[in-house]
Amino acid sequence: MKPVLSLKGFKKKSVIYSISIDKNFRRKHHGENLLKESIKEMRINRISSILLYVNTENFPAIGLYEKMGFKIIKEIKDICGSKETCYEMELRIL
């Protein structure tokens, strides 16, 4: 969690660093349920927005994040790994 100064005071932003579902459990809504519960918990804790980073080639993850309301903010190189390009995505929840 990182506080961000705004005209209305401090806003709390949270960063999801990693979500991983074992390949034997994919396509069974476990990732979606995990993300929903995480978002619910962040709302309770008055987080204003959630950031995450995803490889631009990870189409299943990008689809899940967009389904959950995340928007692509920008493309960033070398943040997800050396010589990799990722999207920074954000979900505003408050």
XYZ file of N, CA and C in Angstrom:
282
model
N 0.847 -1.163 0.000
C 0.000 0.000 0.000
C 0.897 1.232 0.000
N 0.522 2.215 -0.796
C 1.285 3.457 -0.799
C 0.331 4.644 -0.794
N 0.526 5.587 0.125
C -0.328 6.774 0.159
C 0.052 7.739 -0.965
N -0.966 8.340 -1.571
C -0.754 9.292 -2.654
C -1.469 10.577 -2.276
N -0.758 11.690 -2.299
C -1.326 12.984 -1.943
C -2.210 13.489 -3.080
N -3.422 13.940 -2.732
C -4.336 14.529 -3.710
C -4.935 15.796 -3.093
N -5.783 16.483 -3.844
C -6.423 17.698 -3.334
C -7.353 17.394 -2.164
N -7.840 16.156 -2.076
C -8.742 15.759 -0.998
C -7.989 15.096 0.155
N -6.688 15.189 0.184
C -5.892 14.549 1.227
C -5.155 13.340 0.665
N -4.851 12.404 1.533
C -4.136 11.209 1.103
C -5.111 10.145 0.608
N -4.769 9.554 -0.523
C -5.502 8.410 -1.046
C -4.597 7.198 -0.889
N -5.183 6.070 -0.576
C -4.397 4.851 -0.429
C -4.510 4.027 -1.704
N -3.352 3.720 -2.287
C -3.296 2.834 -3.443
C -2.627 1.542 -3.016
N -3.072 0.455 -3.602
C -2.492 -0.839 -3.307
C -1.946 -1.432 -4.602
N -0.893 -2.227 -4.489
C -0.294 -2.876 -5.650
C -0.366 -4.382 -5.452
N -0.930 -5.062 -6.439
C -0.909 -6.520 -6.445
C 0.355 -6.920 -7.182
N 1.239 -7.594 -6.475
C 2.519 -7.966 -7.067
C 2.476 -9.304 -7.787
N 1.610 -10.198 -7.344
C 1.593 -11.509 -7.981
C 0.295 -12.241 -7.685
N -0.262 -12.824 -8.726
C -1.378 -13.761 -8.595
C -0.995 -14.953 -9.459
N -1.081 -16.118 -8.889
C -0.725 -17.313 -9.644
C -1.676 -18.441 -9.274
N -2.184 -19.111 -10.284
C -3.061 -20.259 -10.095
C -2.381 -21.460 -10.751
N -2.265 -22.538 -10.009
C -1.680 -23.771 -10.541
C -2.394 -24.156 -11.837
N -1.640 -24.619 -12.823
C -2.227 -24.912 -14.133
C -3.354 -25.943 -14.060
N -3.350 -26.810 -13.059
C -4.416 -27.802 -12.905
C -5.732 -27.198 -12.409
N -5.683 -25.957 -11.931
C -6.875 -25.310 -11.387
C -7.321 -24.097 -12.203
N -6.683 -23.844 -13.324
C -7.059 -22.711 -14.167
C -8.365 -23.003 -14.893
N -9.023 -21.929 -15.313
C -10.301 -21.981 -16.034
C -11.423 -22.561 -15.177
N -11.282 -22.407 -13.863
C -12.315 -22.871 -12.931
C -12.751 -21.732 -12.015
N -12.444 -20.510 -12.409
C -12.839 -19.280 -11.708
C -12.100 -19.043 -10.390
N -11.044 -19.804 -10.111
C -10.304 -19.579 -8.871
C -9.591 -18.227 -8.888
N -8.993 -17.856 -10.011
C -8.320 -16.554 -10.117
C -9.298 -15.412 -9.965
N -10.447 -15.538 -10.602
C -11.478 -14.501 -10.507
C -11.978 -14.372 -9.067
N -12.233 -15.501 -8.414
C -12.706 -15.461 -7.028
C -11.664 -14.872 -6.088
N -10.408 -15.233 -6.294
C -9.317 -14.680 -5.487
C -9.245 -13.162 -5.653
N -9.346 -12.703 -6.885
C -9.290 -11.266 -7.164
C -10.502 -10.548 -6.572
N -11.692 -11.136 -6.689
C -12.905 -10.526 -6.119
C -12.783 -10.358 -4.607
N -12.299 -11.381 -3.935
C -12.140 -11.309 -2.479
C -11.080 -10.278 -2.085
N -10.016 -10.196 -2.874
C -8.970 -9.200 -2.604
C -9.514 -7.789 -2.761
N -10.295 -7.567 -3.807
C -10.888 -6.250 -4.043
C -11.866 -5.903 -2.921
N -12.656 -6.873 -2.501
C -13.602 -6.657 -1.403
C -12.858 -6.224 -0.131
N -11.767 -6.901 0.178
C -10.964 -6.574 1.361
C -10.355 -5.179 1.239
N -9.908 -4.815 0.049
C -9.313 -3.486 -0.143
C -10.367 -2.391 -0.004
N -11.596 -2.657 -0.450
C -12.688 -1.680 -0.249
C -12.932 -1.457 1.241
N -12.971 -2.545 2.002
C -13.174 -2.448 3.445
C -12.094 -1.579 4.080
N -10.869 -1.676 3.570
C -9.733 -0.925 4.105
C -9.555 0.436 3.429
N -10.580 0.868 2.700
C -10.631 2.201 2.078
C -9.466 2.487 1.129
N -9.082 1.469 0.385
C -8.095 1.647 -0.679
C -8.817 2.329 -1.837
N -8.205 3.356 -2.424
C -8.886 4.085 -3.494
C -8.673 3.464 -4.866
N -7.524 2.827 -5.076
C -7.295 2.164 -6.352
C -6.242 1.068 -6.202
N -6.298 0.128 -7.136
C -5.394 -1.014 -7.136
C -4.599 -0.989 -8.433
N -3.294 -1.155 -8.315
C -2.420 -1.243 -9.476
C -1.887 -2.663 -9.590
N -1.620 -3.077 -10.823
C -0.920 -4.332 -11.047
C -0.180 -4.231 -12.370
N 0.739 -5.135 -12.553
C 1.550 -5.181 -13.769
C 1.408 -6.565 -14.383
N 1.191 -6.612 -15.692
C 0.997 -7.884 -16.385
C 1.722 -7.843 -17.724
N 2.359 -8.956 -18.056
C 3.065 -9.061 -19.327
C 2.080 -8.840 -20.473
N 2.494 -8.071 -21.467
C 1.616 -7.737 -22.593
C 1.215 -8.970 -23.403
N 1.927 -10.075 -23.231
C 1.614 -11.310 -23.947
C 0.715 -12.249 -23.137
N 0.400 -11.907 -21.895
C -0.399 -12.771 -21.032
C -1.886 -12.454 -21.234
N -2.413 -12.880 -22.381
C -3.773 -12.538 -22.779
C -4.847 -13.059 -21.820
N -4.721 -14.284 -21.276
C -5.737 -14.730 -20.315
C -5.813 -13.832 -19.072
N -4.655 -13.440 -18.540
C -4.637 -12.576 -17.355
C -5.193 -11.188 -17.684
N -4.793 -10.642 -18.814
C -5.289 -9.323 -19.223
C -6.811 -9.371 -19.357
N -7.332 -10.439 -19.956
C -8.778 -10.599 -20.100
C -9.480 -10.648 -18.757
N -8.905 -11.369 -17.800
C -9.482 -11.444 -16.457
C -9.480 -10.071 -15.802
N -8.355 -9.376 -15.874
C -8.252 -8.068 -15.220
C -9.228 -7.071 -15.851
N -9.359 -7.096 -17.175
C -10.312 -6.190 -17.829
C -11.743 -6.552 -17.439
N -12.048 -7.835 -17.333
C -13.375 -8.284 -16.904
C -13.699 -7.767 -15.504
N -12.682 -7.667 -14.658
C -12.859 -7.194 -13.292
C -12.879 -5.664 -13.211
N -12.656 -4.981 -14.329
C -12.747 -3.523 -14.358
C -11.422 -2.787 -14.417
N -10.306 -3.504 -14.451
C -9.004 -2.855 -14.558
C -8.846 -2.242 -15.946
N -8.184 -1.105 -15.999
C -7.901 -0.408 -17.261
C -6.386 -0.336 -17.470
N -5.968 -0.465 -18.714
C -4.550 -0.315 -19.039
C -4.193 1.160 -18.951
N -3.172 1.471 -18.148
C -2.730 2.846 -17.964
C -1.577 3.172 -18.909
N -0.588 2.279 -18.918
C 0.567 2.504 -19.791
C 1.345 1.215 -19.956
N 2.246 1.235 -20.911
C 3.147 0.119 -21.184
C 4.505 0.443 -20.572
N 5.099 -0.539 -19.903
C 6.379 -0.311 -19.224
C 7.341 -1.446 -19.569
N 8.577 -1.096 -19.830
C 9.596 -2.105 -20.118
C 10.412 -2.400 -18.862
N 10.844 -3.644 -18.735
C 11.776 -4.116 -17.695
C 11.223 -4.105 -16.266
N 9.929 -3.910 -16.065
C 9.404 -3.941 -14.694
C 8.980 -5.362 -14.302
N 8.583 -6.164 -15.266
C 8.154 -7.548 -14.995
C 9.298 -8.540 -15.211
N 10.398 -8.057 -15.683
C 11.547 -8.909 -15.963
C 12.415 -8.231 -17.002
N 13.634 -8.655 -17.065
C 14.574 -8.068 -18.020
C 14.091 -8.286 -19.453
N 14.036 -7.215 -20.207
C 13.640 -7.219 -21.616
C 12.192 -7.656 -21.840
N 11.364 -7.520 -20.810
C 9.933 -7.826 -20.946
C 9.137 -6.529 -20.929
N 8.024 -6.531 -21.647
C 7.132 -5.384 -21.670
C 5.844 -5.759 -20.953
N 5.418 -4.904 -20.037
C 4.209 -5.146 -19.258
C 3.289 -3.946 -19.341
N 2.028 -4.200 -19.047
C 1.064 -3.120 -18.881
C 0.945 -2.808 -17.398
N 0.834 -1.530 -17.087
C 0.387 -1.126 -15.765
C -1.123 -0.988 -15.889
N -1.855 -1.690 -15.021
C -3.310 -1.638 -15.043
C -3.803 -1.127 -13.694
N -4.941 -0.435 -13.726
C -5.473 0.150 -12.494
C -6.981 -0.081 -12.417
N -7.427 -0.324 -11.188
C -8.850 -0.408 -10.881
C -9.135 0.622 -9.801
N -9.998 1.584 -10.102
C -10.392 2.573 -9.092
C -11.605 2.025 -8.366
N -11.512 1.951 -7.036
C -12.592 1.320 -6.292
C -13.320 2.245 -5.320
N -12.809 3.418 -5.053
C -13.514 4.381 -4.189
C -13.699 5.688 -4.917
